Coordinates of C-alpha atoms and ligand atoms in Angstrom, one line a residue:
M1402 CA -67.1 80.3 51.4
I1403 CA -68.8 80.9 54.7
D1404 CA -67.1 82.0 57.8
L1405 CA -68.6 80.8 61.1
R1406 CA -65.8 82.5 63.1
P1407 CA -64.9 79.7 65.5
P1408 CA -62.3 80.3 68.2
G1409 CA -58.7 80.3 66.8
A1410 CA -58.0 77.1 68.6
V1411 CA -60.5 75.2 66.4
R1412 CA -58.6 76.2 63.3
W1413 CA -55.3 75.3 64.9
I1414 CA -56.5 71.8 65.9
C1415 CA -57.8 71.3 62.4
R1416 CA -54.6 72.5 60.8
E1417 CA -52.4 70.2 62.9
L1418 CA -54.5 67.1 62.0
E1419 CA -54.8 68.0 58.3
E1420 CA -51.0 68.5 58.1
A1421 CA -50.6 65.1 59.5
G1422 CA -52.8 63.8 56.7
Y1423 CA -56.2 63.5 58.4
E1424 CA -59.3 65.1 57.2
T1425 CA -60.9 67.1 60.0
W1426 CA -64.2 69.0 60.3
A1427 CA -66.2 71.0 62.8
V1428 CA -69.5 69.2 63.4
G1429 CA -72.7 69.2 65.4
G1430 CA -74.2 71.8 67.7
A1431 CA -71.7 74.6 67.4
V1432 CA -71.9 74.6 63.6
R1433 CA -75.7 74.6 63.9
D1434 CA -75.7 77.4 66.3
A1435 CA -73.2 79.5 64.3
L1436 CA -75.3 79.0 61.2
A1437 CA -78.3 80.3 63.1
G1438 CA -76.4 83.3 64.4
R1439 CA -76.5 82.1 68.0
P1440 CA -73.5 82.1 70.3
S1441 CA -72.0 78.6 69.8
G1442 CA -71.3 76.4 72.7
D1443 CA -68.7 73.6 72.6
W1444 CA -67.0 73.3 69.2
D1445 CA -66.6 69.6 68.4
L1446 CA -64.3 68.2 65.7
A1447 CA -64.7 65.0 63.7
T1448 CA -61.5 63.6 62.2
A1449 CA -60.3 60.6 60.1
A1450 CA -57.4 60.3 62.6
P1451 CA -57.7 57.3 65.0
P1452 CA -57.7 58.3 68.7
K1453 CA -54.1 57.1 69.3
R1454 CA -52.8 59.4 66.5
V1455 CA -54.7 62.3 67.9
R1456 CA -53.1 61.7 71.3
R1457 CA -49.7 61.7 69.7
I1458 CA -50.2 64.8 67.5
F1459 CA -51.1 67.0 70.5
R1460 CA -49.1 67.7 73.5
R1461 CA -51.9 68.1 76.0
T1462 CA -54.8 65.6 75.6
V1463 CA -57.3 64.0 77.9
P1464 CA -58.7 60.5 77.1
I1465 CA -62.4 61.3 77.4
G1466 CA -63.8 58.2 75.8
I1467 CA -61.1 56.4 73.9
D1468 CA -63.5 53.5 73.2
H1469 CA -65.8 56.0 71.6
G1470 CA -63.0 57.7 69.8
T1471 CA -63.2 60.9 71.7
V1472 CA -60.0 62.7 72.8
G1473 CA -60.0 66.0 74.6
V1474 CA -57.4 68.4 73.2
I1475 CA -56.4 71.3 75.4
A1476 CA -55.5 74.2 73.3
G1477 CA -53.4 77.3 73.9
D1478 CA -56.5 79.1 75.1
G1479 CA -56.7 76.6 77.9
V1480 CA -60.1 75.3 76.6
M1481 CA -60.6 71.6 75.9
Y1482 CA -62.0 70.7 72.5
E1483 CA -63.4 67.2 71.8
V1484 CA -61.9 65.6 68.8
T1485 CA -63.8 62.4 67.8
T1486 CA -62.8 59.9 65.1
F1487 CA -65.4 59.4 62.4
R1488 CA -67.9 56.8 63.6
R1489 CA -70.9 54.8 62.5
D1490 CA -73.5 52.9 64.4
V1491 CA -73.2 49.2 64.2
E1492 CA -75.9 48.2 66.7
T1493 CA -78.6 50.2 68.4
T1494 CA -80.9 49.2 71.3
G1495 CA -83.1 52.1 71.8
R1496 CA -81.1 53.0 74.9
H1497 CA -77.7 53.6 73.3
A1498 CA -75.8 52.8 70.2
V1499 CA -72.7 50.6 69.7
V1500 CA -70.4 52.5 67.4
A1501 CA -67.4 51.6 65.3
F1502 CA -64.9 53.8 63.6
A1503 CA -65.8 54.8 60.1
D1504 CA -63.9 55.9 57.1
T1505 CA -65.7 59.0 55.9
L1506 CA -67.4 62.1 57.2
D1507 CA -70.5 61.1 55.4
D1508 CA -70.7 57.9 57.5
D1509 CA -70.3 60.1 60.6
L1510 CA -73.0 62.5 59.6
A1511 CA -75.5 59.7 58.7
R1512 CA -75.7 58.6 62.3
R1513 CA -76.6 62.0 63.7
D1514 CA -80.1 62.6 64.8
F1515 CA -81.5 65.7 63.1
T1516 CA -80.7 67.4 59.8
I1517 CA -79.8 70.6 61.6
N1518 CA -77.2 68.6 63.7
A1519 CA -75.8 66.7 60.7
V1520 CA -73.9 69.6 59.4
A1521 CA -70.1 69.9 59.1
W1522 CA -68.0 72.9 58.4
H1523 CA -64.3 73.0 57.4
P1524 CA -62.5 75.5 59.6
L1525 CA -59.6 76.1 57.0
R1526 CA -61.4 75.8 53.7
K1527 CA -64.5 77.5 55.2
V1528 CA -67.0 75.2 53.3
L1529 CA -70.1 73.7 54.6
H1530 CA -70.8 70.0 54.1
D1531 CA -74.5 69.5 54.5
P1532 CA -75.8 66.4 52.8
Y1533 CA -79.3 66.5 54.5
D1534 CA -80.0 70.2 53.9
G1535 CA -79.8 71.1 57.6
A1536 CA -78.9 74.7 56.9
A1537 CA -82.1 75.1 54.8
D1538 CA -84.2 73.4 57.5
L1539 CA -82.7 75.8 60.0
E1540 CA -83.5 78.7 57.8
K1541 CA -87.1 77.5 57.3
G1542 CA -87.4 76.7 61.0
I1543 CA -88.0 73.0 60.6
L1544 CA -86.9 70.0 62.7
R1545 CA -86.7 66.7 61.0
T1546 CA -84.7 63.5 61.5
V1547 CA -81.9 62.3 59.3
G1548 CA -83.6 59.3 57.6
R1549 CA -86.9 57.6 58.6
P1550 CA -88.1 59.1 61.9
E1551 CA -89.6 55.8 63.2
E1552 CA -86.2 54.1 62.8
R1553 CA -84.2 56.9 64.1
F1554 CA -86.3 57.2 67.3
A1555 CA -86.3 53.4 67.8
E1556 CA -82.5 53.4 67.6
D1557 CA -82.2 55.7 70.6
Y1558 CA -85.4 57.0 72.3
L1559 CA -83.4 59.9 73.8
R1560 CA -83.8 61.5 70.4
V1561 CA -87.5 61.9 71.3
L1562 CA -86.6 64.2 74.2
R1563 CA -83.8 65.9 72.2
A1564 CA -86.4 66.7 69.5
L1565 CA -88.7 68.3 72.0
R1566 CA -85.9 70.4 73.4
F1567 CA -84.6 71.5 70.0
A1568 CA -88.0 72.4 68.7
G1569 CA -88.9 74.2 71.9
T1570 CA -85.8 76.2 72.5
F1571 CA -85.0 77.0 68.9
R1572 CA -88.6 77.6 68.0
L1573 CA -88.6 75.1 65.2
E1574 CA -91.7 73.5 63.7
M1575 CA -91.6 69.8 63.8
E1576 CA -91.9 68.2 60.3
G1577 CA -95.1 66.1 60.1
D1578 CA -93.7 62.6 59.9
T1579 CA -91.1 63.4 62.5
W1580 CA -93.8 64.6 64.9
R1581 CA -96.1 61.6 64.2
A1582 CA -93.3 59.1 64.7
L1583 CA -92.2 61.0 67.9
V1584 CA -95.7 60.8 69.4
G1585 CA -95.8 57.1 68.6
A1586 CA -92.4 56.5 70.2
V1587 CA -93.3 58.2 73.5
A1588 CA -94.6 55.0 75.0
R1589 CA -91.1 53.5 74.8
L1590 CA -89.4 56.3 76.8
D1591 CA -89.4 54.0 79.7
V1592 CA -86.3 52.2 78.3
L1593 CA -84.2 55.3 78.9
S1594 CA -82.0 55.5 82.0
P1595 CA -83.2 58.1 84.5
E1596 CA -79.8 59.9 84.3
R1597 CA -80.2 60.6 80.6
V1598 CA -83.8 61.7 81.0
R1599 CA -82.7 64.0 83.8
E1600 CA -79.8 65.5 81.9
E1601 CA -82.1 66.3 79.0
M1602 CA -84.5 68.2 81.4
E1603 CA -81.6 70.0 83.0
K1604 CA -80.5 71.3 79.6
I1605 CA -84.0 72.7 79.2
L1606 CA -84.0 74.2 82.6
T1607 CA -80.5 75.7 82.5
G1608 CA -80.4 76.8 78.8
R1609 CA -80.3 80.3 77.5
E1610 CA -83.8 80.1 76.0
P1611 CA -87.0 80.2 78.2
P1612 CA -88.0 76.6 79.0
S1613 CA -91.7 76.9 78.6
A1614 CA -92.0 76.1 74.8
A1615 CA -90.0 72.8 75.2
L1616 CA -92.0 71.9 78.3
A1617 CA -95.3 72.6 76.5
L1618 CA -94.1 70.2 73.8
Y1619 CA -93.4 67.6 76.5
A1620 CA -97.0 67.9 77.5
A1621 CA -98.4 67.9 73.9
S1622 CA -96.5 64.8 72.8
G1623 CA -97.4 62.7 75.9
A1624 CA -93.8 62.6 77.1
L1625 CA -94.7 64.5 80.2
A1626 CA -97.5 62.1 81.1
H1627 CA -95.1 59.2 80.5
R1628 CA -92.0 60.3 82.5
Y1629 CA -93.3 63.2 84.6
P1630 CA -96.8 62.4 85.9
E1631 CA -96.4 64.8 88.8
L1632 CA -96.1 67.6 86.3
D1633 CA -98.7 66.2 83.9
R1634 CA -101.4 66.1 86.5
Q1635 CA -101.3 70.0 86.5
V1636 CA -102.2 70.2 82.8
G1637 CA -105.9 71.2 82.6
W1638 CA -106.2 71.5 86.4
A1639 CA -108.2 74.6 87.1
Q1640 CA -107.1 76.6 90.1
E1641 CA -109.1 78.7 92.4
G1642 CA -108.8 82.5 91.9
R1643 CA -106.8 82.1 88.7
E1644 CA -107.9 81.6 85.1
G1645 CA -106.2 78.9 83.2
D1646 CA -104.7 75.7 84.6
L1647 CA -101.9 75.1 87.1
W1648 CA -99.6 74.1 84.3
S1649 CA -99.8 77.3 82.3
H1650 CA -99.1 79.3 85.4
A1651 CA -96.1 77.0 86.2
L1652 CA -94.8 77.5 82.6
R1653 CA -95.0 81.3 82.8
T1654 CA -93.3 81.2 86.2
V1655 CA -90.5 79.0 85.1
D1656 CA -89.6 81.4 82.3
L1657 CA -89.3 84.2 84.8
L1658 CA -86.7 82.5 87.0
A1659 CA -83.0 82.6 86.3
P1660 CA -81.4 79.7 84.2
H1661 CA -78.6 79.4 86.7
R1662 CA -81.1 78.5 89.4
P1663 CA -82.6 75.2 88.1
A1664 CA -83.7 74.2 91.6
L1665 CA -86.0 77.2 91.7
R1666 CA -87.3 76.3 88.3
W1667 CA -88.0 72.8 89.5
A1668 CA -89.8 74.2 92.5
A1669 CA -92.0 76.5 90.3
L1670 CA -92.9 73.5 88.1
L1671 CA -93.8 71.4 91.1
A1672 CA -95.5 74.1 93.2
G1673 CA -99.0 72.9 92.2
A1674 CA -98.1 69.2 92.6
G1675 CA -99.7 69.1 96.1
E1676 CA -103.2 69.5 94.9
P1677 CA -105.2 66.4 96.0
D1678 CA -106.4 63.9 93.4
E1679 CA -110.1 63.7 92.8
G1680 CA -111.6 61.5 95.5
E1681 CA -108.4 61.8 97.6
P1682 CA -109.4 62.7 101.1
T1683 CA -108.3 66.3 102.0
A1684 CA -109.3 66.3 105.7
A1685 CA -109.1 63.5 108.2
G1686 CA -112.6 62.3 109.1
G1687 CA -113.6 60.4 112.2
D1688 CA -111.9 57.1 111.6
T1689 CA -109.7 57.9 108.6
P1690 CA -106.0 58.2 109.2
P1691 CA -104.3 61.6 109.2
V1692 CA -104.1 63.1 105.7
P1693 CA -101.0 64.9 104.5
S1694 CA -101.5 68.7 104.0
P1695 CA -101.1 70.1 100.4
G1696 CA -97.7 71.3 101.4
R1697 CA -96.7 67.9 102.6
R1698 CA -98.2 66.2 99.6
G1699 CA -96.3 68.6 97.3
L1700 CA -93.1 67.8 99.1
L1701 CA -93.6 64.0 98.8
R1702 CA -94.5 64.2 95.1
A1703 CA -91.5 66.5 94.3
A1704 CA -89.2 64.2 96.2
A1705 CA -90.6 61.1 94.4
L1706 CA -90.1 62.7 91.0
L1707 CA -86.5 63.8 91.7
E1708 CA -85.6 60.5 93.3
R1709 CA -86.8 58.7 90.3
L1710 CA -84.5 60.8 88.2
R1711 CA -81.7 60.0 90.6
S1712 CA -81.1 63.6 91.4
S1713 CA -78.6 64.4 94.2
N1714 CA -79.9 64.5 97.7
A1715 CA -79.0 68.2 98.0
R1716 CA -81.2 68.9 95.0
I1717 CA -84.1 66.8 96.3
Q1718 CA -84.0 68.5 99.6
Q1719 CA -83.8 72.0 98.2
V1720 CA -86.6 71.6 95.8
A1721 CA -88.9 69.6 98.0
G1722 CA -88.3 72.0 100.8
L1723 CA -89.4 74.9 98.6
V1724 CA -92.4 73.1 97.2
E1725 CA -93.6 72.4 100.8
F1726 CA -93.9 76.1 101.6
V1727 CA -94.3 78.0 98.4
R1728 CA -98.1 77.8 98.3
R1729 CA -98.6 78.4 102.0
P1730 CA -97.2 81.8 102.9
P1731 CA -98.3 83.5 106.1
G1732 CA -100.9 86.3 105.7
A1733 CA -99.3 89.7 105.0
E1734 CA -101.1 91.1 108.1
A1735 CA -100.6 88.1 110.3
P1736 CA -99.3 88.9 113.9
D1737 CA -95.5 88.9 114.3
A1738 CA -95.7 85.7 116.3
D1739 CA -97.2 83.9 113.4
L1740 CA -94.4 85.1 111.1
R1741 CA -91.8 83.9 113.6
R1742 CA -93.6 80.6 113.9
W1743 CA -93.8 80.2 110.1
L1744 CA -90.1 81.2 109.6
S1745 CA -89.1 78.8 112.3
E1746 CA -90.7 75.9 110.4
V1747 CA -89.4 77.0 107.0
G1748 CA -85.9 77.9 108.1
R1749 CA -84.3 81.3 107.7
E1750 CA -81.9 80.0 105.0
R1751 CA -84.8 79.1 102.7
L1752 CA -86.5 82.5 102.7
P1753 CA -84.5 84.2 99.8
D1754 CA -85.3 81.3 97.4
L1755 CA -89.0 81.3 98.4
I1756 CA -89.2 85.0 97.8
R1757 CA -87.6 84.5 94.4
V1758 CA -90.3 82.0 93.4
W1759 CA -93.1 84.1 94.9
I1760 CA -92.0 87.1 92.9
A1761 CA -91.9 85.0 89.7
E1762 CA -95.4 83.8 90.5
L1763 CA -96.6 87.3 91.1
R1764 CA -95.2 88.4 87.7
S1765 CA -96.7 85.4 86.1
D1766 CA -100.1 86.5 87.4
E1767 CA -99.5 90.1 86.4
L1768 CA -98.7 89.0 82.9
V1769 CA -102.2 87.6 82.4
G1770 CA -104.0 90.1 84.6
H1771 CA -104.8 87.7 87.4
R1772 CA -105.9 89.4 90.6
G1773 CA -107.7 88.5 93.8
E1774 CA -108.0 85.4 95.8
G1775 CA -105.6 82.7 94.8
A1776 CA -103.4 85.0 92.8
W1777 CA -100.6 87.1 94.1
D1778 CA -101.1 90.8 94.9
R1779 CA -98.0 93.0 94.5
D1780 CA -98.7 95.3 97.5
K1781 CA -99.5 92.4 99.8
L1782 CA -96.5 90.4 98.7
E1783 CA -94.1 93.4 99.1
H1784 CA -95.5 94.0 102.5
L1785 CA -95.1 90.4 103.5
V1786 CA -91.6 90.1 102.1
R1787 CA -90.5 93.2 104.0
R1788 CA -91.9 91.8 107.2
L1789 CA -90.4 88.4 106.7
R1790 CA -87.0 89.8 105.9
A1791 CA -87.1 91.9 109.0
T1792 CA -88.1 88.9 111.1
A1793 CA -85.3 86.8 109.6
R1794 CA -82.7 89.5 110.4
A1795 CA -84.0 90.2 113.9
P1796 CA -82.0 88.8 116.8
V1797 CA -84.9 86.5 117.8
A1798 CA -84.6 82.7 118.4
L1799 CA -86.2 80.7 115.6
T1800 CA -84.6 77.4 116.4
T1801 CA -83.9 75.6 119.7
D1802 CA -80.2 76.1 119.1
E1803 CA -80.8 79.9 119.2
L1804 CA -82.5 79.8 122.7
A1805 CA -80.6 81.5 125.5
F1806 CA -80.9 78.2 127.4
S1807 CA -79.7 74.7 126.4
G1808 CA -79.5 71.1 127.4
R1809 CA -76.3 71.9 129.2
D1810 CA -78.1 74.3 131.5
L1811 CA -80.6 71.5 132.3
I1812 CA -77.7 69.2 133.2
R1813 CA -76.2 71.9 135.4
M1814 CA -79.6 72.2 137.1
G1815 CA -79.3 68.5 137.9
Y1816 CA -81.6 66.9 135.3
R1817 CA -80.6 63.7 133.6
P1818 CA -80.4 63.9 129.8
G1819 CA -83.2 62.1 127.9
P1820 CA -85.8 62.5 125.2
R1821 CA -87.7 65.0 127.4
F1822 CA -84.9 67.5 126.9
G1823 CA -85.8 67.9 123.3
E1824 CA -89.4 68.1 124.1
L1825 CA -88.8 70.7 126.7
L1826 CA -86.6 72.8 124.4
R1827 CA -89.2 72.8 121.7
W1828 CA -91.8 73.9 124.2
L1829 CA -89.5 76.7 125.4
L1830 CA -89.0 77.7 121.7
D1831 CA -92.7 77.8 121.3
R1832 CA -93.0 80.2 124.2
V1833 CA -90.2 82.3 122.9
L1834 CA -91.7 82.5 119.4
D1835 CA -94.9 83.9 121.0
D1836 CA -92.9 86.3 123.2
P1837 CA -89.2 86.9 122.3
T1838 CA -88.7 88.8 125.6
L1839 CA -88.7 85.5 127.4
N1840 CA -85.5 84.5 125.7
D1841 CA -83.0 85.0 128.6
R1842 CA -81.4 82.3 130.6
E1843 CA -83.0 82.9 133.9
T1844 CA -86.5 83.3 132.7
L1845 CA -86.2 80.1 130.7
A1846 CA -84.6 78.2 133.6
A1847 CA -87.6 79.1 135.7
E1848 CA -90.0 78.0 132.9
A1849 CA -88.0 74.8 132.5
E1850 CA -88.2 74.0 136.2
A1851 CA -92.0 74.5 136.2
W1852 CA -92.4 72.3 133.1
M1853 CA -90.3 69.5 134.7
A1854 CA -92.3 69.7 137.9
A1855 CA -95.6 69.5 136.1
R1856 CA -94.2 66.6 134.1
D1857 CA -93.2 64.7 137.2
E1858 CA -96.6 65.3 138.7
E1859 CA -98.2 63.9 135.6
V1860 CA -96.1 60.8 135.7
G1861 CA -96.3 60.4 139.5
Ligands
ATP263 P1 -76.5 70.6 73.0 O1 -75.0 70.7 73.3 O2 -77.2 71.9 73.1 O3 -77.2 69.5 73.7 P2 -75.8 69.4 70.6 O4 -76.5 69.2 69.3 O5 -74.4 70.0 70.6 O6 -76.7 70.3 71.5 P3 -74.6 67.2 71.9 O7 -75.2 66.2 72.9 O8 -73.5 68.1 72.4 O9 -75.8 68.0 71.3 O10 -74.1 66.3 70.7 C1 -73.3 66.8 69.7 C2 -73.8 66.2 68.3 O11 -73.8 64.8 68.4 C3 -75.2 66.6 68.0 O12 -75.3 67.8 67.3 C4 -75.6 65.5 67.1 O13 -75.0 65.6 65.8 C5 -74.9 64.3 67.7 N1 -75.7 63.6 68.7 C6 -75.8 63.8 70.0 N2 -76.7 62.9 70.6 C7 -77.2 62.2 69.6 C8 -78.1 61.1 69.6 N3 -78.7 60.7 70.7 N4 -78.4 60.5 68.4 C9 -77.8 61.0 67.3 N5 -76.9 61.9 67.3 C10 -76.6 62.6 68.4
MG264 MG1 -73.1 70.3 72.3

C-alpha cells in the first residue's frame, strides 16, 4: 500500500464511479509528481465508464472533450477534475493522435509517452499499477519512452519537446536510445502547430523549476536551431566584456526572473537577439540604405519569433518593447535631459519591467564574476535606477500629451489642423525635454508662433 495523499475529492470521484461498477484510477502527471515527492498539479482520473455515464453519475459536470472522452467533474471543493474514459490510439500522424475508447487501463497506459507518465494509482485501494517501471525510472532519474522511441516520437513529435521539458525540469537523464531517437526526430518538429510548440515553451517558462536546464537541452538536441533560430544564434556567440556566450548569460538571467512573469523571461532570452549577423552591415555607408540599430533589430527578431508562435499581440508588444531597450540603457552619469529623452522614447510604463530584467542580468554577471565593460556594475545600475525612477515620477512632460499646450490651443490661435500640428508638438516636446521650465502654456504658445512663422517663411 502506498498513499499519495490526493485531495479528498479524488477519492470521492473514484468511489462514486467504482460503486457504479466502473474501474477508475488516478493517472499521469499528478501520480508521477506525488511519487517524486513534488507538489502535484492537476489530478486526472481514467475510468472504464463511458463519458455519458460519467455525466449522469455526477451532478456538476462540464463537457471538456466528449469526443476524446474527457468530462470535467466539479467536486465539493469547487475544483474541476478531468475524468477520461480509457483510450487507445488508432491512428497517429506525428501531429496528433486519433483515439478510440479502450477496455482496459493497460491499453490506456500503453499510449502514454514516457514510463514516468504511464503510472496509475488507485485512490481507494492505494495500489500502484506501473507496467513500465516508471516509479523505478523516476527513482533512478531516467527518462525513457514507453516502447520504441523512434515510433513513439514519430506518432506525435510534441513528445520530443515534452521529453526536453521533463528531462530539464525534473533533472532526469535521458536514456541513450530515447536521446538518440529524439535527436533524429528534431528535423520533423516542423509538422507541429505553432500553438502546441508555444504552449510547451510557456510551460517551461512558467513552471516552478528554473527553465535553464530544459532550454539547454533544447539547444543540445537541435530543437532550438529548428524552431527558435533567433535564440539559437546566441549559442556560442561571444560578447564584448563578458566571458562565455550570449546564450549562457541569457540562461542564467532567465532563471533569476519570476515564473509568473513569462514576458520578462522571453525578453531576457531575446535580449541578445539584436546582434548583427556576420557580414550584416552595422552602419550605413555612403550609398547603403539605413541599417536598423541593434535595438531595432532585436525588436524585429523578437516580434518575428513570437508572431510565428502565434502569441497574442499584447505579448508580442510587451516583449519586443523590452528587447528594444534592454541593451541600451542611458549612462548612469548622463545629463538629466538625456534621461528624460530616453524615458520619453521608452515610455514610463515600461520602466519597472526593464529594471527587473537589468537586475536579473546584473545578478547573472555577478554569479560568474563578470565585471567591467559590457557587464553590469551594481553601483552604476543602482545609481541609474534611482535617477530613472525619480525622472519617471517627476512632474515633467515625457509625451506630447503631457505638454501644457495642445492642438486645441493652436486652433484657438487661429491655425488650421494638419500634419504640421503633430510635427510642431513633437518639436515643442523636444524643447521641453531639454528644459522642463519651458512647459507652460504661454511660453509654448510663443514658441509655437515662432515655429509657425519660420515654417511659413520656408514654404513661402
Ligand atoms: P504537465 O501537466 O506538467 O504538462 P503532465 O505529464 O501532467 O505534465 P499533461 O499534458 O497534463 O502532462 O498530460 C497528462 C498525461 O497524459 C501525461 O502524464 C501523459 O501520460 C499523457 N500525455 C500527455 N500528452 C501526451 C502525448 N503527447 N503523448 C502521449 N501521452 C501524453
Ligand atoms: Mg498535467
